[in-house]
Short mmCIF file of C-alpha atoms and ligand atoms in Angstrom, two decimals:
data_model
loop_
_atom_site.label_atom_id
_atom_site.label_comp_id
_atom_site.label_asym_id
_atom_site.label_seq_id
_atom_site.Cartn_x
_atom_site.Cartn_y
_atom_site.Cartn_z
CA UNK A 1 147.28 127.49 121.13
CA UNK A 2 146.72 129.32 117.83
CA UNK A 3 147.15 127.45 114.55
CA UNK A 4 146.96 128.62 110.96
CA UNK A 5 145.84 126.09 108.38
CA UNK A 6 146.12 126.65 104.65
CA UNK A 7 145.57 124.63 101.51
CA UNK A 8 143.07 124.76 98.74
CA UNK A 9 141.78 125.01 95.30
CA UNK A 10 140.21 121.55 95.19
CA UNK A 11 138.63 119.21 97.72
CA UNK A 12 141.70 116.98 97.54
CA UNK A 13 143.72 119.63 99.43
CA UNK A 14 140.91 120.97 101.61
CA UNK A 15 139.50 117.78 103.17
CA UNK A 16 142.85 116.72 104.72
CA UNK A 17 143.23 120.31 106.02
CA UNK A 18 139.78 120.12 107.63
CA UNK A 19 140.61 116.70 109.11
CA UNK A 20 143.74 118.18 110.71
CA UNK A 21 141.75 121.19 111.95
CA UNK A 22 139.19 118.89 113.59
CA UNK A 23 141.98 116.76 115.08
CA UNK A 24 143.67 119.82 116.61
CA UNK A 25 140.36 120.93 118.12
CA UNK A 26 139.76 117.44 119.56
CA UNK A 27 143.21 117.35 121.15
CA UNK A 28 143.29 120.97 122.31
CA UNK A 29 139.82 122.25 123.14
CA UNK A 30 141.16 125.79 123.61
CA UNK A 31 142.95 125.91 120.25
CA UNK A 32 142.09 128.86 118.01
CA UNK A 33 142.21 128.20 114.29
CA UNK A 34 142.50 130.48 111.30
CA UNK A 35 142.21 129.05 107.79
CA UNK A 36 143.90 131.08 105.05
CA UNK A 37 142.69 130.37 101.53
CA UNK A 38 141.56 132.19 98.41
CA UNK A 39 138.11 133.60 97.63
CA UNK A 40 137.95 131.67 94.36
CA UNK A 41 138.88 128.26 95.82
CA UNK A 42 136.35 125.76 97.15
CA UNK A 43 137.77 126.45 100.63
CA UNK A 44 135.93 129.79 100.83
CA UNK A 45 132.71 127.74 100.83
CA UNK A 46 133.75 124.66 102.84
CA UNK A 47 135.75 126.27 105.64
CA UNK A 48 133.06 128.64 107.01
CA UNK A 49 130.62 125.69 106.81
CA UNK A 50 133.01 123.80 109.10
CA UNK A 51 132.77 126.76 111.52
CA UNK A 52 136.44 127.73 111.16
CA UNK A 53 137.51 131.40 110.79
CA UNK A 54 138.52 132.10 107.22
CA UNK A 55 140.68 134.85 105.68
CA UNK A 56 141.52 135.18 102.01
CA UNK A 57 144.67 136.19 100.16
CA UNK A 58 145.44 136.25 96.44
CA UNK A 59 147.37 133.26 95.16
CA UNK A 60 148.10 132.11 91.65
CA UNK A 61 150.15 129.40 90.00
CA UNK A 62 152.18 129.28 86.83
CA UNK A 63 150.38 128.05 83.74
CA UNK A 64 152.22 125.17 82.08
CA UNK A 65 152.12 126.91 78.69
CA UNK A 66 153.87 130.25 78.12
CA UNK A 67 151.36 133.03 78.67
CA UNK A 68 150.98 136.68 79.68
CA UNK A 69 149.42 135.39 82.89
CA UNK A 70 152.81 134.00 83.94
CA UNK A 71 154.35 137.49 83.82
CA UNK A 72 151.93 138.69 86.50
CA UNK A 73 152.64 135.75 88.82
CA UNK A 74 155.65 137.16 90.77
CA UNK A 75 153.71 140.38 91.41
CA UNK A 76 150.63 138.52 92.65
CA UNK A 77 152.68 136.08 94.77
CA UNK A 78 154.46 139.02 96.43
CA UNK A 79 151.08 140.66 97.14
CA UNK A 80 149.79 137.39 98.58
CA UNK A 81 152.88 136.99 100.75
CA UNK A 82 152.57 140.52 102.17
CA UNK A 83 148.91 139.92 103.00
CA UNK A 84 149.74 136.48 104.48
CA UNK A 85 152.54 138.02 106.58
CA UNK A 86 150.13 140.63 107.94
CA UNK A 87 147.55 137.95 108.82
CA UNK A 88 150.24 135.86 110.52
CA UNK A 89 151.59 138.82 112.53
CA UNK A 90 148.07 139.74 113.67
CA UNK A 91 147.05 136.18 114.59
CA UNK A 92 150.52 135.10 115.81
CA UNK A 93 150.07 131.32 115.47
CA UNK A 94 152.34 128.75 117.16
CA UNK A 95 152.42 126.73 113.94
CA UNK A 96 151.31 126.86 110.28
CA UNK A 97 150.03 123.72 108.54
CA UNK A 98 149.71 123.56 104.74
CA UNK A 99 148.13 120.83 102.65
CA UNK A 100 149.11 121.94 99.14
CA UNK A 101 147.56 124.00 96.38
CA UNK A 102 148.77 127.44 95.25
CA UNK A 103 147.54 129.28 98.33
CA UNK A 104 149.95 127.34 100.51
CA UNK A 105 152.93 128.97 98.79
CA UNK A 106 152.70 132.55 100.10
CA UNK A 107 151.37 131.50 103.52
CA UNK A 108 154.02 128.90 104.31
CA UNK A 109 156.81 131.07 102.86
CA UNK A 110 155.72 134.06 104.94
CA UNK A 111 155.56 131.83 108.04
CA UNK A 112 159.07 130.52 107.40
CA UNK A 113 160.38 134.10 107.05
CA UNK A 114 158.66 135.04 110.31
CA UNK A 115 160.28 131.96 111.96
CA UNK A 116 156.93 130.33 112.69
CA UNK A 117 157.21 126.49 112.63
CA UNK A 118 155.64 124.97 109.50
CA UNK A 119 154.40 121.53 108.46
CA UNK A 120 153.20 120.64 104.98
CA UNK A 121 151.25 117.53 104.00
CA UNK A 122 151.49 115.93 100.55
CA UNK A 123 148.63 113.68 99.43
CA UNK A 124 150.01 112.16 96.22
CA UNK A 125 152.85 109.82 95.26
CA UNK A 126 154.06 112.49 92.83
CA UNK A 127 154.08 115.72 94.86
CA UNK A 128 152.55 118.95 93.61
CA UNK A 129 154.85 121.80 92.54
CA UNK A 130 153.90 124.02 95.51
CA UNK A 131 154.84 121.40 98.08
CA UNK A 132 158.07 120.54 96.23
CA UNK A 133 159.15 124.17 96.53
CA UNK A 134 157.89 124.60 100.10
CA UNK A 135 159.66 121.45 101.30
CA UNK A 136 162.88 123.52 101.23
CA UNK A 137 161.51 125.83 103.91
CA UNK A 138 159.11 123.67 105.94
CA UNK A 139 160.14 122.20 109.29
CA UNK A 140 158.32 118.92 108.53
CA UNK A 141 156.94 117.32 105.38
CA UNK A 142 154.30 114.66 106.07
CA UNK A 143 153.67 112.39 103.08
CA UNK A 144 151.10 109.81 102.08
CA UNK A 145 153.27 107.54 99.90
CA UNK A 146 156.92 106.64 100.48
CA UNK A 147 157.25 106.92 96.67
CA UNK A 148 157.17 110.70 97.00
CA UNK A 149 160.36 110.82 99.14
CA UNK A 150 162.60 110.93 96.08
CA UNK A 151 161.02 114.12 94.74
CA UNK A 152 161.89 116.17 97.81
CA UNK A 153 165.35 117.64 98.56
CA UNK A 154 167.65 115.56 100.75
CA UNK A 155 167.51 117.96 103.66
CA UNK A 156 163.67 118.02 103.81
CA UNK A 157 162.46 116.50 107.07
CA UNK A 158 160.14 113.82 105.70
CA UNK A 159 157.75 111.62 107.61
CA UNK A 160 155.43 108.95 106.20
CA UNK A 161 152.10 109.51 107.91
CA UNK A 162 149.48 108.59 105.30
CA UNK A 163 146.35 110.58 104.61
CA UNK A 164 143.68 111.02 107.27
CA UNK A 165 140.37 109.40 106.30
CA UNK A 166 136.93 110.32 107.67
CA UNK A 167 136.36 108.55 110.98
CA UNK A 168 133.21 106.86 109.59
CA UNK A 169 135.32 104.94 107.05
CA UNK A 170 136.86 102.83 109.81
CA UNK A 171 133.92 102.89 112.17
CA UNK A 172 131.41 100.94 110.05
CA UNK A 173 131.15 97.21 110.79
CA UNK A 174 131.29 94.96 107.68
CA UNK A 175 128.55 92.54 108.81
CA UNK A 176 126.20 95.38 109.69
CA UNK A 177 126.91 97.14 106.39
CA UNK A 178 126.20 93.95 104.42
CA UNK A 179 123.01 93.36 106.35
CA UNK A 180 121.87 96.91 105.69
CA UNK A 181 122.59 96.47 101.94
CA UNK A 182 120.79 93.06 102.02
CA UNK A 183 123.86 91.14 100.90
CA UNK A 184 124.09 87.52 102.02
CA UNK A 185 127.57 86.37 103.12
CA UNK A 186 128.33 84.38 99.94
CA UNK A 187 127.59 87.28 97.55
CA UNK A 188 130.58 89.11 96.08
CA UNK A 189 129.89 92.83 96.24
CA UNK A 190 131.55 95.01 93.60
CA UNK A 191 131.59 98.75 94.04
CA UNK A 192 132.56 100.95 91.08
CA UNK A 193 132.96 104.71 90.92
CA UNK A 194 135.15 107.39 89.39
CA UNK A 195 136.00 109.87 92.14
CA UNK A 196 133.52 112.39 93.47
CA UNK A 197 132.57 113.62 89.96
CA UNK A 198 132.25 110.20 88.36
CA UNK A 199 134.23 109.13 85.28
CA UNK A 200 132.90 108.89 81.76
CA UNK A 201 135.29 106.14 80.68
CA UNK A 202 134.34 103.98 83.68
CA UNK A 203 130.66 104.68 82.96
CA UNK A 204 131.25 103.40 79.44
CA UNK A 205 133.05 100.23 80.53
CA UNK A 206 130.90 99.13 83.46
CA UNK A 207 127.76 98.19 81.41
CA UNK A 208 129.63 95.20 79.91
CA UNK A 209 130.27 94.05 83.46
CA UNK A 210 126.63 94.60 84.35
CA UNK A 211 125.31 92.66 81.35
CA UNK A 212 127.58 89.73 82.06
CA UNK A 213 126.72 89.52 85.74
CA UNK A 214 123.07 90.53 85.51
CA UNK A 215 121.74 87.03 86.14
CA UNK A 216 124.48 85.90 88.47
CA UNK A 217 123.07 85.45 91.99
CA UNK A 218 126.62 85.34 93.41
CA UNK A 219 127.53 88.89 92.41
CA UNK A 220 126.08 92.29 93.28
CA UNK A 221 127.27 95.45 91.50
CA UNK A 222 126.75 98.99 92.77
CA UNK A 223 127.93 101.58 90.27
CA UNK A 224 128.18 105.32 90.99
CA UNK A 225 127.94 107.32 87.78
CA UNK A 226 128.71 110.78 89.18
CA UNK A 227 125.93 113.37 89.38
CA UNK A 228 126.41 114.65 85.82
CA UNK A 229 126.64 111.26 84.13
CA UNK A 230 123.59 109.56 85.63
CA UNK A 231 120.85 110.41 83.09
CA UNK A 232 123.10 109.60 80.16
CA UNK A 233 124.11 106.31 81.80
CA UNK A 234 120.53 105.19 82.43
CA UNK A 235 119.44 106.26 78.95
CA UNK A 236 122.30 104.38 77.26
CA UNK A 237 121.74 101.20 79.26
CA UNK A 238 117.98 100.76 79.26
CA UNK A 239 118.37 97.10 78.37
CA UNK A 240 120.08 96.33 81.70
CA UNK A 241 117.71 95.80 84.61
CA UNK A 242 118.81 98.19 87.37
CA UNK A 243 115.84 98.26 89.69
CA UNK A 244 116.35 98.00 93.41
CA UNK A 245 115.33 94.34 93.55
CA UNK A 246 118.00 92.94 91.23
CA UNK A 247 121.73 92.50 91.68
CA UNK A 248 122.70 95.56 89.63
CA UNK A 249 122.26 99.10 90.90
CA UNK A 250 123.39 102.50 89.60
CA UNK A 251 123.18 105.75 91.54
CA UNK A 252 124.38 109.30 90.73
CA UNK A 253 126.25 109.81 94.01
CA UNK A 254 126.63 107.82 97.19
CA UNK A 255 126.39 109.71 100.46
CA UNK A 256 127.00 106.59 102.50
CA UNK A 257 130.34 105.64 101.00
CA UNK A 258 131.66 104.33 104.35
CA UNK A 259 128.89 101.68 104.41
CA UNK A 260 129.49 100.63 100.78
CA UNK A 261 133.25 100.33 101.35
CA UNK A 262 132.70 98.33 104.53
CA UNK A 263 130.54 95.85 102.59
CA UNK A 264 132.65 95.66 99.41
CA UNK A 265 134.78 92.74 98.22
CA UNK A 266 136.34 94.48 95.23
CA UNK A 267 136.41 98.14 94.20
CA UNK A 268 136.80 99.58 90.70
CA UNK A 269 137.80 103.24 90.87
CA UNK A 270 140.13 106.11 89.92
CA UNK A 271 143.32 106.60 91.94
CA UNK A 272 142.72 109.86 93.82
CA UNK A 273 144.60 110.03 97.11
CA UNK A 274 141.51 110.08 99.34
CA UNK A 275 139.96 107.12 97.56
CA UNK A 276 143.15 105.08 97.92
CA UNK A 277 143.54 106.04 101.57
CA UNK A 278 139.99 104.79 102.17
CA UNK A 279 140.59 101.54 100.26
CA UNK A 280 143.78 100.77 102.13
CA UNK A 281 142.36 101.82 105.50
CA UNK A 282 139.76 99.07 105.00
CA UNK A 283 142.17 96.64 103.32
CA UNK A 284 140.17 96.50 100.09
CA UNK A 285 141.51 95.14 96.80
CA UNK A 286 141.01 97.48 93.87
CA UNK A 287 141.10 97.66 90.11
CA UNK A 288 142.47 101.17 89.61
CA UNK A 289 141.89 103.23 86.49
CA UNK A 290 143.92 106.43 87.07
CA UNK A 291 142.44 109.67 85.74
CA UNK A 292 144.88 110.44 82.92
CA UNK A 293 144.50 114.24 83.05
CA UNK A 294 145.30 114.74 86.74
CA UNK A 295 148.18 117.21 87.09
CA UNK A 296 151.51 115.62 86.20
CA UNK A 297 149.64 112.30 85.89
CA UNK A 298 149.84 111.92 89.67
CA UNK A 299 146.98 109.38 89.82
CA UNK A 300 149.03 106.88 87.84
CA UNK A 301 151.88 107.35 90.34
CA UNK A 302 149.39 106.76 93.19
CA UNK A 303 148.04 103.63 91.51
CA UNK A 304 151.50 102.24 90.80
CA UNK A 305 152.43 102.59 94.47
CA UNK A 306 149.69 100.07 95.31
CA UNK A 307 150.15 97.84 92.26
CA UNK A 308 153.86 97.50 93.08
CA UNK A 309 152.91 96.07 96.47
CA UNK A 310 150.28 93.73 95.03
CA UNK A 311 147.47 95.62 96.74
CA UNK A 312 145.69 96.51 93.50
CA UNK A 313 145.55 95.93 89.76
CA UNK A 314 145.63 98.77 87.26
CA UNK A 315 144.05 99.36 83.86
CA UNK A 316 145.25 102.53 82.15
CA UNK A 317 142.38 104.70 80.94
CA UNK A 318 143.58 104.44 77.33
CA UNK A 319 143.48 100.64 77.58
CA UNK A 320 140.11 100.50 79.30
CA UNK A 321 137.24 98.72 77.60
CA UNK A 322 134.20 96.91 78.94
CA UNK A 323 135.73 93.58 77.91
CA UNK A 324 139.12 94.32 79.53
CA UNK A 325 137.37 95.27 82.76
CA UNK A 326 135.08 92.24 82.68
CA UNK A 327 138.02 89.87 82.09
CA UNK A 328 139.95 91.37 85.01
CA UNK A 329 136.96 91.15 87.36
CA UNK A 330 136.10 87.59 86.27
CA UNK A 331 139.72 86.52 86.80
CA UNK A 332 139.85 88.02 90.30
CA UNK A 333 136.47 86.67 91.42
CA UNK A 334 137.52 83.20 90.29
CA UNK A 335 140.61 83.45 92.47
CA UNK A 336 139.65 84.11 96.09
CA UNK A 337 143.18 83.51 97.38
CA UNK A 338 144.48 86.24 95.06
CA UNK A 339 141.76 88.58 96.33
CA UNK A 340 142.72 87.74 99.92
CA UNK A 341 146.40 88.46 99.24
CA UNK A 342 145.52 91.78 97.61
CA UNK A 343 143.34 92.59 100.57
CA UNK A 344 146.14 91.85 103.05
CA UNK A 345 148.63 93.90 101.00
CA UNK A 346 146.14 96.75 100.82
CA UNK A 347 145.64 96.71 104.59
CA UNK A 348 149.43 96.91 105.08
CA UNK A 349 149.45 100.15 103.09
CA UNK A 350 146.66 101.68 105.17
CA UNK A 351 147.40 104.37 107.74
CA UNK A 352 144.50 104.30 110.17
CA UNK A 353 146.50 106.50 112.56
CA UNK A 354 147.46 109.11 109.92
CA UNK A 355 145.73 111.96 111.71
CA UNK A 356 147.31 111.16 115.08
CA UNK A 357 150.75 110.96 113.47
CA UNK A 358 150.32 114.32 111.76
CA UNK A 359 149.17 115.86 115.05
CA UNK A 360 152.24 114.37 116.78
CA UNK A 361 154.48 115.95 114.11
CA UNK A 362 152.81 119.31 114.67
CA UNK A 363 153.46 119.08 118.41
CA UNK A 364 157.09 118.10 117.79
CA UNK A 365 157.83 121.15 115.66
CA UNK A 366 156.11 123.49 118.12
C1 LIG B 401 140.49 114.55 89.53
C2 LIG B 401 141.62 114.90 90.44
O1 LIG B 401 142.60 115.53 90.04
N1 LIG B 401 141.49 114.48 91.71
C3 LIG B 401 142.47 114.79 92.71
C4 LIG B 401 141.81 115.34 93.96
O2 LIG B 401 140.96 114.30 94.39
P1 LIG B 401 139.47 114.37 94.89
O3 LIG B 401 139.45 114.79 96.30
O4 LIG B 401 138.64 115.11 93.92
O5 LIG B 401 139.16 112.81 94.72
P2 LIG B 401 139.57 111.55 95.59
O6 LIG B 401 139.51 110.37 94.74
O7 LIG B 401 140.86 111.78 96.28
O8 LIG B 401 138.36 111.49 96.63
C5 LIG B 401 137.03 111.26 96.26
C6 LIG B 401 136.23 111.26 97.56
O9 LIG B 401 134.85 111.29 97.26
C7 LIG B 401 134.19 110.27 97.98
N2 LIG B 401 132.98 109.88 97.22
C8 LIG B 401 133.07 109.61 95.88
C9 LIG B 401 131.93 109.25 95.18
C10 LIG B 401 130.69 109.15 95.88
O10 LIG B 401 129.63 108.85 95.32
N3 LIG B 401 130.66 109.41 97.21
C11 LIG B 401 131.78 109.78 97.90
O11 LIG B 401 131.71 109.99 99.12
C12 LIG B 401 135.22 109.16 98.11
O12 LIG B 401 134.87 108.29 99.16
C13 LIG B 401 136.47 109.99 98.38
O13 LIG B 401 136.54 110.35 99.73
O14 LIG B 401 142.81 115.59 94.96
C14 LIG B 401 143.55 114.44 95.39
C15 LIG B 401 144.56 114.89 96.44
O15 LIG B 401 145.42 115.87 95.95
C16 LIG B 401 144.24 113.80 94.17
O16 LIG B 401 144.88 112.60 94.57
C17 LIG B 401 143.21 113.50 93.08
O17 LIG B 401 143.87 112.95 91.95
#
């Protein structure tokens, strides 16, 4: 079986595509995969590293403001489609899977014209422009949040599958994780981070939390600053003891996120789709601070989808302050039954079988 996968620009589109690619290979050992992306997107680096064949086309998107660039878009999209059509004819896949980002446009459109079955996956509660357009042509649209249904045309064949999370996220045992992090059972473990890059506004709010809990033996805080914010964070908060022996720790980046999530009692974070899929897969309550500049404010839509179901609380970035965050955390820690309810609601939103369901959809359309 030959499969073309496409999607790119940022990690948010590429990681689900790689998860699907790995899933296809696990199910069908003989499957041959071709990933179509752009040279300038992160996929040109990540895909060859995952040992998947990679071909590039040109793909561009419209700029939101009027610009000369927009006049060249139809020309470039047509060029991209012709190149995509040639790649598809040469490789002759049984199915094309797209996970969003500009590059998906020409590839999925060319596949639809060539009558090759297509599935697209949408990660956010407010779908990206490319997927909204492609949903008119795709044979199946797999979505992460039921909230996104209303943005797709009535005739789109929608299926709520969730977003595949790394297998390690579910595999780590909570007791083992807590033992490895030296957390006794009665300690409340707070994990805070701002997506893979970190978040300045969260870095500015968290120190108030740290100061207030610094001598509290019942609370442990692990804060991830993001690689670029670490030095500034440490410099600005010299007065807070953050050595490895105390209950407050800050690190630039956490490679073992699955262990930290397995051990956590409450998570403070942005509302990127992968982060929320990981939180809900583990049934973790969260205080969500959506990144306000994400395209079309999609992180706030993601956060609201969980808040609506009582699985999380939200503080808007513009309303975030150290005191507001501290008050929210204090209130939740003082109310274990509320935390338990949030945890149960979060678990209900999790899709531990997302990958299997997407693979089933792919087989159906073939
Ligand atoms: C800023 C932005 O526009 N982000 C978008 C991007 O998310 P992007 O993929 O950048 O961010 P997400 O929040 O979705 O994921 C962050 C990932 O990094 C991991 N992590 C983070 C910190 C750390 O120290 N270690 C670590 O492993 C998290 O566990 C998670 O798996 O694409 C997603 C899917 O379209 C969108 O929902 C996000 O809004």
